[in-house]
Amino acid sequence: MKLTVRLRGPGGGKPAAAQSLEVAGPWKKYQGRLRLPARRPAHDAPFRWEIEVSGPGTVWLDQCFLWPADQLDGWDPDVVRMVKDSRLPLLRWPGGNFASGYHWKDGIGPVDDRPVRINRPWNMPEPNHVGTDEFMRFCELVGAEPMICVNAGDGSPEEAADWVEYCNGPATSPMGRLRAANGHPAPYRVRYWEIGNELYGRWQIGHCTAEEYAERYRRFAEAMRRRDPSIRLIANGHDLSWNGVLIDRCSDLLERVSVHTLIGGGMPPDRDPTAVWRLVVGYPWAYRHSLEALARQLRRRVPQGTVAVTELQIFTNRPNLPNNGGLAEALFWAGVVHTAARLGDRVELITHSALVNHGGGLRKVRQVVFGNPVYWARRMYSTQPGRWPVPVRLEGPAVSAERLHNLPALEAAPLADVLALLDDAGTTLCLMIINRHAENELPATFHFDGFTPATKAHWQWLTGPDVLAANSLDEPNKVRPQEKTVAVEGQRLRVVPPARSVSVIRVPAAQARRARGPQLRPVSAGGPGRRQSYSWQKPHAKVLPTGDLEWQPEPFVFEPGRSVRYIDFETGDDNNDGKTRRTAWKHHPWDPNATAVAARCRGADTFVFKGGVYYRGALYANQSGRADEPIRLTGDPTWGDGPPVLCGSEVVKGWTRGVDHPDIPEASKVWWVDLDFAPRNVWLLAENEEVTRIKLARTPNWEITSPDDIKSEWWTWKNPQKPFDNYVEIAGGRRHLAFDKE
């Protein structure tokens, strides 16, 4: 029996390409190639795919795939290129509502053997062509970190734990062996795991009460962490009422809670587009109060807890109103990013909804891939070099607007929203500017303080002809960034952002000199407090991604001088005193390669600020904060590499002797304890403060932490009023035992 496959052009007539195959017998997979002529019809003219059977008999077709020759492991190369060019940092999968009914084992192994299921949330078949391994491959192709939302709807804790092991477990584990059998022996090392999607909603498979979810979260979190204690969990958050129950019942297991911000749903189609524009692009101004309230509530019980915005988009879904496919989404998204940046470490991550076709992002129509306006805004932001927030004092017009349907009212929302970031080298200042006005340009003058700019800057902006501006198959570049060079006059820069625009201006420092970034000064401070040294017994401080040290209102005083040491792994010299950048050390004191002055400095009582600055001894602050407004100590980002890290030690009790893992030498002599954090080192501290490092084995990697690991630091634990059971007797002397903790 002959089976012929054809591609016929839009005008009919002779096929553009065809191939015939002889088919017979039982189930079998057939492959062929169709070659199209170089001359093609217009991009909006569809081809017709035809399958014809000739001869007596019946042919059953299970699955038919039509792959373009340039596909990348099944992925569209245009999508891969555009996502990669946008430097998307994090990609959430598999959903969304779909996640609450998705069973991940349906999507592994040979594609031909995978079952077809019903996608209940969206009422369509799910062929499971894209599963865990395909998703990980896509993340690898585009350079994004994967984040997985597990099925806490009709799924089980055991299923979720197996998924963690499949992604992160060694190839010797049961699920790791399965992953290796599927062609991926190396773990994927997925860090972020979200437990459930919108389970508070009646539209969700497995929806439940807050009390039921708290119990469900506990079972899932405990099961998943047993497979990999290092994973970062995101609880299914909602409003203050829902989150309050979750926090009360699970504060010991919480790290971060999600929030989904989909605005404008159900908006009547007869509303004025400009009125809707004003409220959706101004929404981030009011949104800050919601995020602050969620974070404040969480941190009363979980001091290091953060908010994760895991879904975000305008949800009007009306072509005659501002929607997620148009320019409004670009300004809305940028405004939320500005708001989150101003909240410091309280908002840990944002994942926009969604990547292709569903919501904002990319569009693919008849094999043509183009970017929605929000794609270009995200690309402008992610490709600018700024990382360190710089204070901005803004003076300008504001707007107020009444509530419309379910969009909240605006009260004195600035028409201009400005975020300023300094790059790692301190040589470029980036200004992100949103002009929310629907009709008018907004002349702006920037005055620089503590930064000497060059004479020219690079300005890139995104705008459109009206509030409904969007890209389409016919006009894929209608809304796309424009750019030009602008003059800087001394310490002043003047630009005129057009109406309805997002701008990124890169201002280089004069003669490539390093900008004077934020120096060590307190901000967001309350009244003065009494002098009191920092102790690790009460973990006051933490380091924000922005480079700030933040602590709660207990008095906390910083004294510069002898407590500061600098380490430069590339150009330092251990013979120097390490007290300035020009005389930096090459090794930290407890590095086996340390020599001279560096080697003579003990490794106890160490505070680390990884902007290249290491604080030794006690750390103080000279002001106190309020209960809802912590103090921050801002570090200098112009020297040193990498994000700042504050490292310390924690007393750990409940040790047990003897382990049964075959890879650990002399297992019967090894002490072990279960931890809820990922340790770096173990150390012993004698009464004379002599430091001894202890080899540390941790699952699933038994390798000892490198001595060049900057996070391998420690403090002395000092609490003479409280007896410890975390010490050992060595050579007649008592030595205290503790862990390094991130």
XYZ file of C-alpha atoms in Angstrom:
742
model
C 0.000 0.000 0.000
C 1.283 3.445 -0.939
C 1.009 6.470 1.339
C 1.751 9.847 -0.254
C 2.436 13.023 1.718
C 2.158 16.379 -0.051
C 2.496 20.074 0.636
C 0.258 22.069 -1.682
C 0.584 25.831 -2.065
C -2.187 28.321 -1.285
C -3.233 28.576 -4.927
C -3.831 24.862 -5.325
C -2.606 23.241 -8.521
C 0.568 21.200 -8.605
C 1.969 20.149 -5.172
C 4.943 22.162 -3.972
C 6.502 18.999 -2.542
C 5.556 15.326 -2.272
C 6.933 11.961 -1.201
C 5.483 8.457 -1.375
C 6.118 5.648 1.093
C 5.318 1.939 0.900
C 3.552 0.927 4.120
C 2.605 -2.545 5.284
C 2.353 -4.818 8.286
C 2.090 -3.898 11.968
C 2.758 -0.532 13.618
C 5.896 1.094 12.253
C 7.476 4.534 12.207
C 8.117 6.041 8.753
C 10.227 9.077 7.965
C 10.660 11.144 4.813
C 11.716 14.544 3.529
C 9.751 17.193 1.632
C 11.757 19.797 -0.276
C 10.077 23.120 -0.978
C 11.144 25.341 -3.865
C 13.298 28.323 -2.949
C 10.608 30.688 -4.193
C 7.806 30.803 -1.653
C 4.403 32.497 -1.448
C 3.615 35.387 0.876
C 4.179 34.738 4.561
C 0.458 34.897 5.331
C -0.481 32.306 2.682
C -0.845 28.862 4.277
C 0.260 25.593 2.722
C -2.041 22.582 2.815
C -0.649 19.288 4.104
C -2.220 16.280 2.410
C -1.983 12.555 3.103
C -3.288 10.131 0.474
C -3.504 6.333 0.605
C -3.719 4.271 -2.583
C -4.465 0.571 -2.852
C -6.781 -1.768 -0.951
C -6.724 -1.841 2.834
C -6.821 0.482 5.842
C -4.070 2.644 7.320
C -4.164 3.827 10.936
C -2.157 6.956 11.696
C -1.105 7.442 15.305
C 0.964 10.644 15.148
C 2.165 12.839 12.291
C 5.002 15.336 12.676
C 6.043 17.961 10.161
C 9.437 19.310 11.218
C 11.255 22.144 9.438
C 14.820 21.240 8.514
C 16.338 23.901 10.777
C 14.545 22.797 13.961
C 16.679 22.574 17.104
C 15.746 19.331 18.847
C 12.148 20.085 17.943
C 12.238 23.775 18.867
C 11.663 26.653 16.463
C 15.067 28.301 15.860
C 13.464 31.744 15.572
C 11.863 31.351 19.003
C 15.143 30.078 20.448
C 17.088 32.970 18.948
C 14.697 35.661 20.136
C 14.402 34.271 23.665
C 18.166 33.886 23.895
C 18.693 37.436 22.629
C 16.375 38.722 25.361
C 18.505 37.028 28.063
C 15.482 35.625 29.843
C 16.839 34.637 33.284
C 14.106 32.277 34.515
C 11.430 30.166 32.824
C 8.468 28.643 34.666
C 6.907 25.362 33.523
C 4.534 23.515 32.974
C 1.984 26.096 34.125
C -0.277 27.673 35.098
C -3.615 25.937 35.402
C -2.207 23.045 33.385
C 0.213 22.209 36.222
C -2.613 21.222 38.587
C -3.483 18.218 36.426
C -0.084 17.419 34.906
C 1.658 14.155 35.764
C 5.285 14.477 34.820
C 5.953 10.797 34.175
C 3.591 11.015 31.181
C 6.191 13.261 29.542
C 9.419 11.254 29.753
C 10.867 8.445 27.680
C 10.422 7.945 23.919
C 7.903 10.415 22.507
C 6.177 7.669 20.522
C 5.387 5.795 23.730
C 3.953 8.711 25.681
C 0.221 8.717 26.408
C -2.201 11.319 25.102
C -4.143 12.890 27.973
C -6.942 15.405 28.240
C -5.763 18.876 29.165
C -8.668 19.530 31.509
C -8.023 23.211 32.271
C -8.021 24.130 28.569
C -10.233 21.305 27.223
C -7.882 19.967 24.564
C -5.673 16.903 24.003
C -2.201 16.901 25.545
C 0.134 14.667 23.483
C 3.052 15.081 25.927
C 5.479 15.903 23.149
C 7.204 18.326 25.529
C 8.175 16.829 28.858
C 10.849 17.429 31.459
C 13.834 16.589 29.269
C 12.569 18.677 26.350
C 11.907 21.626 28.649
C 15.402 21.369 30.115
C 16.848 21.271 26.615
C 14.936 24.425 25.696
C 16.247 26.197 28.811
C 19.745 25.139 27.813
C 19.275 26.459 24.270
C 17.998 29.871 25.385
C 20.195 30.233 28.486
C 17.346 30.426 31.021
C 17.214 28.835 34.460
C 14.332 26.344 34.808
C 11.649 26.683 37.466
C 9.117 23.877 37.938
C 5.582 24.177 39.301
C 4.600 20.779 40.681
C 1.122 19.306 40.590
C -0.376 19.933 44.016
C -3.892 19.744 42.573
C -4.512 16.055 41.888
C -0.854 15.081 42.337
C 0.842 13.612 45.398
C 3.874 14.506 47.530
C 5.540 11.288 46.390
C 5.070 12.224 42.725
C 6.591 15.658 43.357
C 9.489 14.161 45.315
C 10.188 11.742 42.465
C 10.255 14.709 40.096
C 12.832 16.454 42.279
C 14.958 13.316 42.271
C 14.564 12.900 38.505
C 15.875 16.437 37.981
C 18.464 16.703 40.751
C 19.314 13.240 42.030
C 22.531 11.381 41.226
C 22.449 8.768 38.495
C 22.625 6.123 41.231
C 19.233 7.100 42.684
C 16.063 5.399 41.374
C 14.793 8.453 39.493
C 18.325 9.458 38.527
C 18.764 6.073 36.871
C 15.554 6.694 34.947
C 16.849 10.081 33.825
C 20.137 8.513 32.757
C 18.258 5.816 30.839
C 16.475 8.618 28.993
C 19.828 10.006 27.880
C 20.637 12.517 30.622
C 23.010 11.072 33.249
C 23.992 14.471 34.693
C 21.498 16.096 37.103
C 19.684 19.193 35.877
C 20.087 20.897 39.282
C 16.745 22.708 39.254
C 16.734 25.203 42.131
C 13.241 26.719 42.148
C 10.158 24.571 42.794
C 6.665 26.006 43.160
C 4.172 23.874 45.090
C 0.866 24.268 43.284
C -0.815 26.874 41.131
C -3.706 29.095 42.284
C -5.212 26.373 44.452
C -7.342 29.027 46.148
C -9.393 29.335 42.931
C -12.490 27.309 42.081
C -11.292 27.115 38.475
C -8.320 25.044 39.626
C -8.081 21.257 39.684
C -7.777 20.332 43.360
C -8.768 23.767 44.658
C -8.896 23.901 48.436
C -9.178 26.094 51.500
C -6.195 27.856 53.029
C -6.188 25.338 55.880
C -6.177 22.431 53.454
C -3.400 23.962 51.406
C -1.229 24.558 54.484
C -1.468 20.862 55.319
C -0.821 19.974 51.673
C 2.180 22.291 51.450
C 3.768 20.721 54.523
C 3.488 17.212 53.100
C 4.860 18.267 49.718
C 7.706 20.369 51.143
C 8.894 17.671 53.518
C 8.781 14.970 50.843
C 10.582 17.092 48.254
C 13.294 18.282 50.638
C 14.047 14.735 51.672
C 15.199 14.146 48.098
C 17.130 17.426 47.815
C 17.454 19.733 50.853
C 18.985 22.508 48.739
C 15.921 23.258 46.599
C 14.205 26.633 46.902
C 10.489 26.209 47.489
C 7.739 28.642 46.537
C 4.448 28.269 48.375
C 1.146 28.961 46.628
C 0.366 32.417 48.012
C -2.645 34.651 47.471
C -3.982 37.476 49.660
C -3.313 38.364 53.313
C -6.110 36.115 54.568
C -4.915 33.028 52.691
C -1.255 33.707 53.427
C -1.968 34.295 57.115
C -3.206 30.733 57.557
C -0.254 29.374 55.597
C 2.264 31.364 57.643
C 0.682 30.417 60.973
C 0.803 26.710 60.163
C 3.952 26.375 58.059
C 6.344 29.162 59.028
C 9.020 26.579 59.814
C 8.954 25.395 56.186
C 8.316 28.632 54.312
C 10.933 30.474 52.281
C 8.919 32.399 49.701
C 5.264 32.779 48.731
C 3.906 33.384 45.256
C 1.488 36.020 44.059
C -0.265 36.117 40.686
C -0.991 39.569 39.339
C -3.399 39.362 36.396
C -5.215 42.679 36.189
C -8.269 43.922 34.328
C -10.047 40.597 33.892
C -13.693 40.887 32.884
C -13.338 44.513 31.814
C -16.490 45.500 29.853
C -15.643 46.136 26.182
C -17.369 49.523 26.086
C -14.899 51.204 28.452
C -12.768 54.105 27.245
C -9.349 52.751 26.098
C -7.480 55.784 27.429
C -9.100 55.429 30.855
C -8.147 51.747 30.947
C -4.608 52.622 29.789
C -4.198 55.119 32.602
C -5.097 52.520 35.236
C -3.191 49.507 33.887
C 0.096 51.337 33.280
C -0.294 53.172 36.601
C -1.152 49.977 38.473
C 2.466 49.313 39.624
C 2.331 52.553 41.644
C -0.519 51.144 43.760
C 0.865 47.597 43.556
C 3.776 48.490 45.806
C 1.414 48.616 48.791
C 0.208 45.057 48.137
C 3.731 43.691 47.801
C 4.884 45.523 50.928
C 1.946 44.150 52.924
C 2.549 40.573 51.755
C 6.262 40.777 52.563
C 5.679 42.442 55.941
C 3.173 39.763 56.954
C 5.547 36.970 55.900
C 8.607 38.400 57.647
C 6.951 38.621 61.015
C 7.322 34.829 61.198
C 9.818 34.131 58.390
C 12.498 36.852 58.706
C 14.213 35.987 55.422
C 11.003 35.255 53.489
C 10.395 36.756 50.063
C 7.558 37.251 47.596
C 7.724 35.597 44.167
C 5.582 37.080 41.392
C 5.123 33.920 39.324
C 2.409 35.165 36.952
C 2.018 38.696 35.635
C -0.009 40.211 32.791
C -2.850 42.511 31.775
C -5.918 40.304 31.528
C -8.505 42.454 29.741
C -8.405 40.169 26.666
C -10.205 42.818 24.591
C -8.774 43.868 21.209
C -10.362 47.315 21.576
C -8.798 47.862 25.027
C -5.186 47.888 26.242
C -4.198 44.219 26.592
C -1.222 41.932 27.095
C -0.351 41.884 23.396
C 0.055 45.633 23.116
C 2.175 48.534 24.256
C 0.340 48.779 27.586
C 1.819 45.439 28.673
C 5.338 46.764 28.114
C 4.790 49.751 30.414
C 2.898 47.644 32.958
C 5.687 45.039 33.126
C 8.428 47.678 33.355
C 6.543 49.437 36.146
C 6.302 46.231 38.169
C 10.049 45.695 37.729
C 10.701 49.228 39.018
C 8.418 48.630 41.994
C 10.075 45.318 42.856
C 13.559 46.832 42.604
C 12.625 49.561 45.081
C 11.452 46.935 47.560
C 14.959 45.495 47.809
C 15.052 41.806 48.631
C 11.368 41.562 49.495
C 10.529 40.514 45.914
C 12.869 37.726 44.822
C 11.718 36.985 41.291
C 9.204 37.821 38.561
C 8.075 35.458 35.810
C 5.922 37.074 33.146
C 2.978 35.252 31.550
C 3.633 33.804 29.084
C 6.352 32.995 26.571
C 4.643 32.415 23.196
C 1.082 33.269 22.066
C -0.672 32.839 25.433
C -0.397 36.329 26.865
C 2.481 38.683 26.218
C 5.951 37.785 24.988
C 6.427 36.320 21.529
C 3.858 35.653 18.828
C 4.057 32.854 16.276
C 1.578 33.075 13.403
C 1.902 30.733 10.392
C 5.551 30.042 11.219
C 6.384 33.764 11.497
C 7.805 34.690 14.918
C 7.745 38.288 16.138
C 7.896 40.084 19.461
C 5.065 41.723 21.311
C 5.982 45.132 22.791
C 6.612 43.599 26.220
C 9.222 41.314 24.661
C 11.148 44.342 23.458
C 10.828 46.075 26.826
C 12.145 42.990 28.589
C 14.991 42.734 26.110
C 15.918 46.392 26.628
C 16.007 45.901 30.394
C 17.810 42.570 30.491
C 20.568 43.629 28.114
C 21.470 46.868 29.905
C 24.489 46.410 32.236
C 23.154 48.100 35.387
C 22.851 46.014 38.561
C 23.208 48.292 41.573
C 20.294 50.632 42.415
C 21.202 54.279 42.809
C 18.930 56.693 44.726
C 16.737 58.924 42.556
C 14.891 62.050 43.696
C 12.019 62.636 41.303
C 10.114 65.871 40.767
C 7.336 66.004 38.198
C 3.626 65.776 37.418
C 1.339 63.093 38.804
C -2.058 61.717 37.866
C -5.066 60.454 39.805
C -7.888 58.324 38.420
C -11.062 56.745 39.743
C -11.558 53.021 40.102
C -12.763 51.314 36.927
C -14.365 47.858 37.162
C -11.796 45.889 39.217
C -8.823 48.179 38.574
C -8.018 50.174 41.729
C -8.002 53.955 41.789
C -4.770 55.893 41.391
C -3.781 58.623 43.814
C -1.006 60.991 42.754
C 0.831 58.414 40.659
C 3.901 59.991 39.005
C 3.615 60.148 35.227
C 7.346 59.444 35.060
C 8.815 56.375 36.737
C 12.617 56.311 36.905
C 14.935 53.511 38.028
C 18.713 54.101 38.055
C 21.261 51.270 38.095
C 25.056 51.257 38.155
C 27.018 48.492 36.443
C 29.484 46.219 38.247
C 32.516 48.218 37.159
C 30.941 51.507 38.175
C 31.613 52.888 34.691
C 28.056 53.048 33.312
C 24.911 54.487 34.857
C 21.669 53.185 33.323
C 18.441 55.172 33.531
C 15.164 53.316 32.950
C 12.331 55.770 32.298
C 8.613 55.123 31.891
C 6.392 57.889 30.512
C 2.871 56.779 31.418
C 1.095 59.687 29.760
C -1.250 58.502 27.001
C -0.823 61.597 24.816
C 2.046 63.875 25.847
C 5.807 63.673 25.732
C 7.556 64.381 29.022
C 10.673 66.592 28.961
C 13.124 65.379 31.607
C 16.338 66.806 33.037
C 18.685 64.588 35.059
C 21.189 66.106 37.484
C 24.007 63.745 38.525
C 25.422 63.800 42.051
C 28.521 61.722 42.771
C 28.844 60.620 39.145
C 30.825 62.401 36.432
C 29.287 61.510 33.065
C 30.910 61.473 29.658
C 29.743 63.939 27.038
C 27.472 61.485 25.200
C 24.923 58.863 26.204
C 23.038 56.142 24.342
C 19.232 56.376 24.411
C 16.934 53.509 23.452
C 13.161 53.878 23.650
C 10.016 51.916 22.854
C 6.716 53.554 21.933
C 3.764 53.272 19.576
C 1.262 55.498 17.774
C -1.583 55.045 20.287
C -2.654 53.232 23.453
C -3.695 50.142 21.446
C -0.429 49.890 19.503
C 0.621 46.287 18.917
C 2.594 44.143 16.486
C 0.912 41.736 14.083
C 1.630 39.392 11.207
C 1.135 42.281 8.789
C 3.097 44.776 10.901
C 5.537 42.751 13.047
C 7.770 45.788 13.699
C 5.152 48.435 14.385
C 6.325 48.703 18.011
C 10.055 48.187 18.195
C 12.923 49.971 19.985
C 14.505 53.039 18.435
C 17.832 54.519 19.479
C 20.122 57.494 19.149
C 23.041 59.254 20.808
C 22.285 62.236 23.060
C 24.552 64.956 24.428
C 25.349 65.335 28.135
C 25.946 68.893 29.319
C 28.310 68.792 32.275
C 26.406 67.194 35.148
C 23.093 67.431 33.328
C 21.277 65.294 30.766
C 18.140 66.437 28.975
C 15.846 64.073 27.064
C 12.209 64.143 25.983
C 10.671 60.659 26.361
C 7.708 60.378 23.993
C 4.209 59.606 25.202
C 3.475 55.955 26.031
C 7.149 55.008 26.205
C 9.775 52.945 27.975
C 13.376 54.197 27.732
C 16.824 52.920 28.680
C 19.650 55.467 28.685
C 23.245 54.324 29.165
C 25.430 57.093 30.561
C 29.145 56.211 30.620
C 31.450 57.741 33.180
C 33.864 60.412 31.994
C 37.119 58.975 30.588
C 35.955 55.511 31.659
C 36.646 56.442 35.269
C 34.874 54.417 37.845
C 31.775 56.110 39.093
C 31.545 56.858 42.753
C 28.815 54.387 43.582
C 26.750 54.406 46.739
C 29.234 54.590 49.575
C 28.836 52.955 52.985
C 25.961 54.979 54.305
C 22.668 54.106 55.993
C 19.437 54.707 54.115
C 15.762 54.280 55.024
C 16.781 54.996 58.590
C 14.700 55.780 61.653
C 15.830 57.410 64.860
C 19.242 56.889 66.444
C 19.747 53.878 68.643
C 22.182 52.927 71.360
C 25.458 51.332 70.332
C 25.265 47.574 70.285
C 27.530 45.095 68.527
C 26.198 42.543 66.080
C 26.063 38.920 67.209
C 25.137 35.875 65.155
C 22.926 34.706 68.001
C 20.275 37.087 66.624
C 20.472 37.143 62.825
C 19.805 40.852 62.363
C 21.328 41.329 58.944
C 20.971 39.862 55.504
C 22.374 40.805 52.111
C 20.039 41.969 49.353
C 20.594 41.224 45.657
C 21.058 44.977 45.249
C 24.214 44.956 47.363
C 22.705 46.233 50.592
C 22.939 44.863 54.092
C 19.509 45.032 55.676
C 18.605 44.510 59.310
C 15.539 44.828 61.471
C 15.071 47.613 63.995
C 17.262 46.337 66.824
C 20.150 48.815 67.332
C 23.014 48.037 65.022
C 26.088 50.278 64.649
C 28.806 50.124 62.013
C 32.304 51.378 62.803
C 34.691 51.628 59.828
C 38.427 51.296 60.233
C 40.243 48.229 61.493
C 37.241 45.977 60.896
C 37.547 46.308 57.094
C 39.697 43.935 55.004
C 39.904 43.604 51.216
C 40.636 40.466 49.201
C 41.366 40.376 45.471
C 41.844 36.842 44.148
C 43.418 38.075 40.904
C 45.848 40.863 41.804
C 46.114 40.805 45.591
C 49.260 40.272 47.647
C 49.302 38.425 50.991
C 52.222 40.570 52.177
C 50.014 43.660 52.355
C 47.860 44.545 55.332
C 44.645 44.028 53.359
C 43.104 47.241 54.653
C 42.595 49.027 51.347
C 41.816 48.052 47.782
C 45.339 49.019 46.756
C 46.828 46.645 49.340
C 44.326 43.806 48.984
C 45.121 40.227 49.927
C 45.209 37.479 47.338
C 43.929 34.757 49.717
C 41.589 34.756 52.636
C 43.284 33.800 55.926
C 41.972 30.235 56.166
C 42.960 29.363 52.587
C 45.818 26.777 52.710
C 47.646 28.903 50.137
C 47.556 32.032 52.292
C 50.966 33.428 53.291
C 52.532 36.337 55.174
C 50.086 38.809 56.750
C 47.016 37.028 55.412
C 48.041 33.696 56.925
C 48.616 35.250 60.350
C 45.086 36.623 60.509
C 42.668 34.203 62.177
C 39.506 33.210 60.387
C 37.126 33.759 63.284
C 34.754 36.696 63.723
C 34.492 37.305 59.988
C 31.799 39.275 58.193
C 31.768 39.022 54.434
C 30.453 41.584 51.987
C 31.221 40.174 48.590
C 31.575 43.354 46.667
C 35.258 42.732 47.187
C 34.943 44.068 50.744
C 35.406 41.818 53.770
C 34.442 43.074 57.215
C 36.386 41.505 60.077
C 35.432 41.612 63.727
C 32.249 43.214 65.042
C 29.926 45.089 62.694
C 27.961 48.040 64.047
C 25.346 50.531 62.849
C 24.557 53.966 64.211
C 20.816 54.139 63.631
C 17.696 52.148 64.420
C 14.837 51.342 62.104
C 11.139 50.949 62.622
C 9.250 47.683 62.721
C 8.119 48.061 59.105
C 11.188 49.900 57.793
C 14.547 48.166 58.231
C 17.856 49.959 57.929
C 20.164 49.204 55.043
C 23.916 49.548 54.799
C 24.850 50.088 51.167
C 28.105 48.693 49.821
C 30.386 50.140 47.169
C 29.726 48.247 43.905
C 32.682 49.761 42.078
C 35.206 47.201 43.300
C 35.073 43.426 43.343
C 33.028 40.911 41.402
C 29.803 39.039 41.979
C 26.778 39.637 44.164
C 27.245 40.444 47.838
C 27.009 37.574 50.302
C 26.818 37.735 54.077
C 27.927 34.412 55.535
C 27.775 33.186 59.095
C 27.531 30.189 61.365
C 24.732 28.483 63.181
C 24.835 26.160 66.155
C 23.579 22.705 65.227
C 22.504 20.121 67.799
C 21.218 16.579 67.649
C 24.276 14.868 66.144
C 24.260 11.089 65.572
C 27.319 8.941 65.042
C 27.550 6.433 62.198
C 26.309 6.656 58.605
C 25.475 3.953 56.109
C 26.334 5.540 52.774
C 28.956 3.389 51.004
C 30.777 6.372 49.482
C 31.758 7.905 52.829
C 35.079 6.563 54.164
C 35.129 5.246 57.748
C 31.373 5.691 57.881
C 31.084 4.365 61.422
C 33.165 7.292 62.705
C 31.198 9.990 60.897
C 28.781 12.237 62.774
C 25.663 13.360 60.910
C 22.611 15.562 61.317
C 19.670 16.525 59.090
C 19.652 20.224 58.157
C 17.116 22.592 56.629
C 19.847 24.566 54.866
C 22.853 23.834 52.680
C 26.051 24.055 54.794
C 29.429 25.122 53.466
C 31.919 23.953 56.107
C 32.146 22.644 59.624
C 34.691 24.198 61.936
C 36.023 23.754 65.449
C 36.911 26.774 67.538
C 39.162 26.324 70.551
C 38.984 28.508 73.656
C 42.007 30.447 72.351
C 40.043 31.046 69.114
C 42.246 28.708 67.115
C 40.269 27.563 64.084
C 40.281 24.030 62.687
C 38.339 23.160 59.537
C 36.627 19.792 59.325
C 36.004 17.872 56.131
C 32.357 17.931 55.193
C 30.447 15.339 53.175
C 27.056 16.336 51.876
C 24.614 14.535 49.632
C 24.580 14.069 46.729
C 28.080 15.497 46.207
C 30.777 14.198 48.560
C 33.456 16.593 47.365
C 34.857 19.005 49.928
C 34.168 22.698 49.394
C 36.973 24.471 47.571
C 39.114 26.725 49.792
C 38.576 29.438 47.168
C 34.849 29.378 47.811
C 34.184 32.890 49.090
C 31.145 31.687 51.007
C 33.280 29.473 53.229
C 33.466 31.857 56.161
C 32.672 31.734 59.867
C 31.916 33.589 63.060
C 32.663 32.697 66.640
C 29.491 31.761 68.481
C 29.608 33.689 71.762
C 26.952 33.116 74.374
C 28.549 32.552 77.803
C 25.171 32.616 79.560
C 23.863 29.538 77.781
C 25.428 26.071 78.123
C 26.015 24.218 74.863
C 25.890 20.594 73.896
C 27.606 21.270 70.606
C 31.232 20.854 71.634
C 33.883 18.162 71.621
C 36.810 17.516 73.963
C 40.168 17.453 72.134
C 43.488 17.173 73.980
C 41.852 18.218 77.220
C 40.365 21.366 75.693
C 36.769 22.132 74.800
C 36.033 23.096 71.221
C 32.700 24.342 69.963
C 31.155 22.923 66.814
C 29.095 24.929 64.321
C 28.128 25.114 60.663
C 28.757 27.770 58.077
C 25.357 28.840 56.804
C 24.497 30.967 53.788
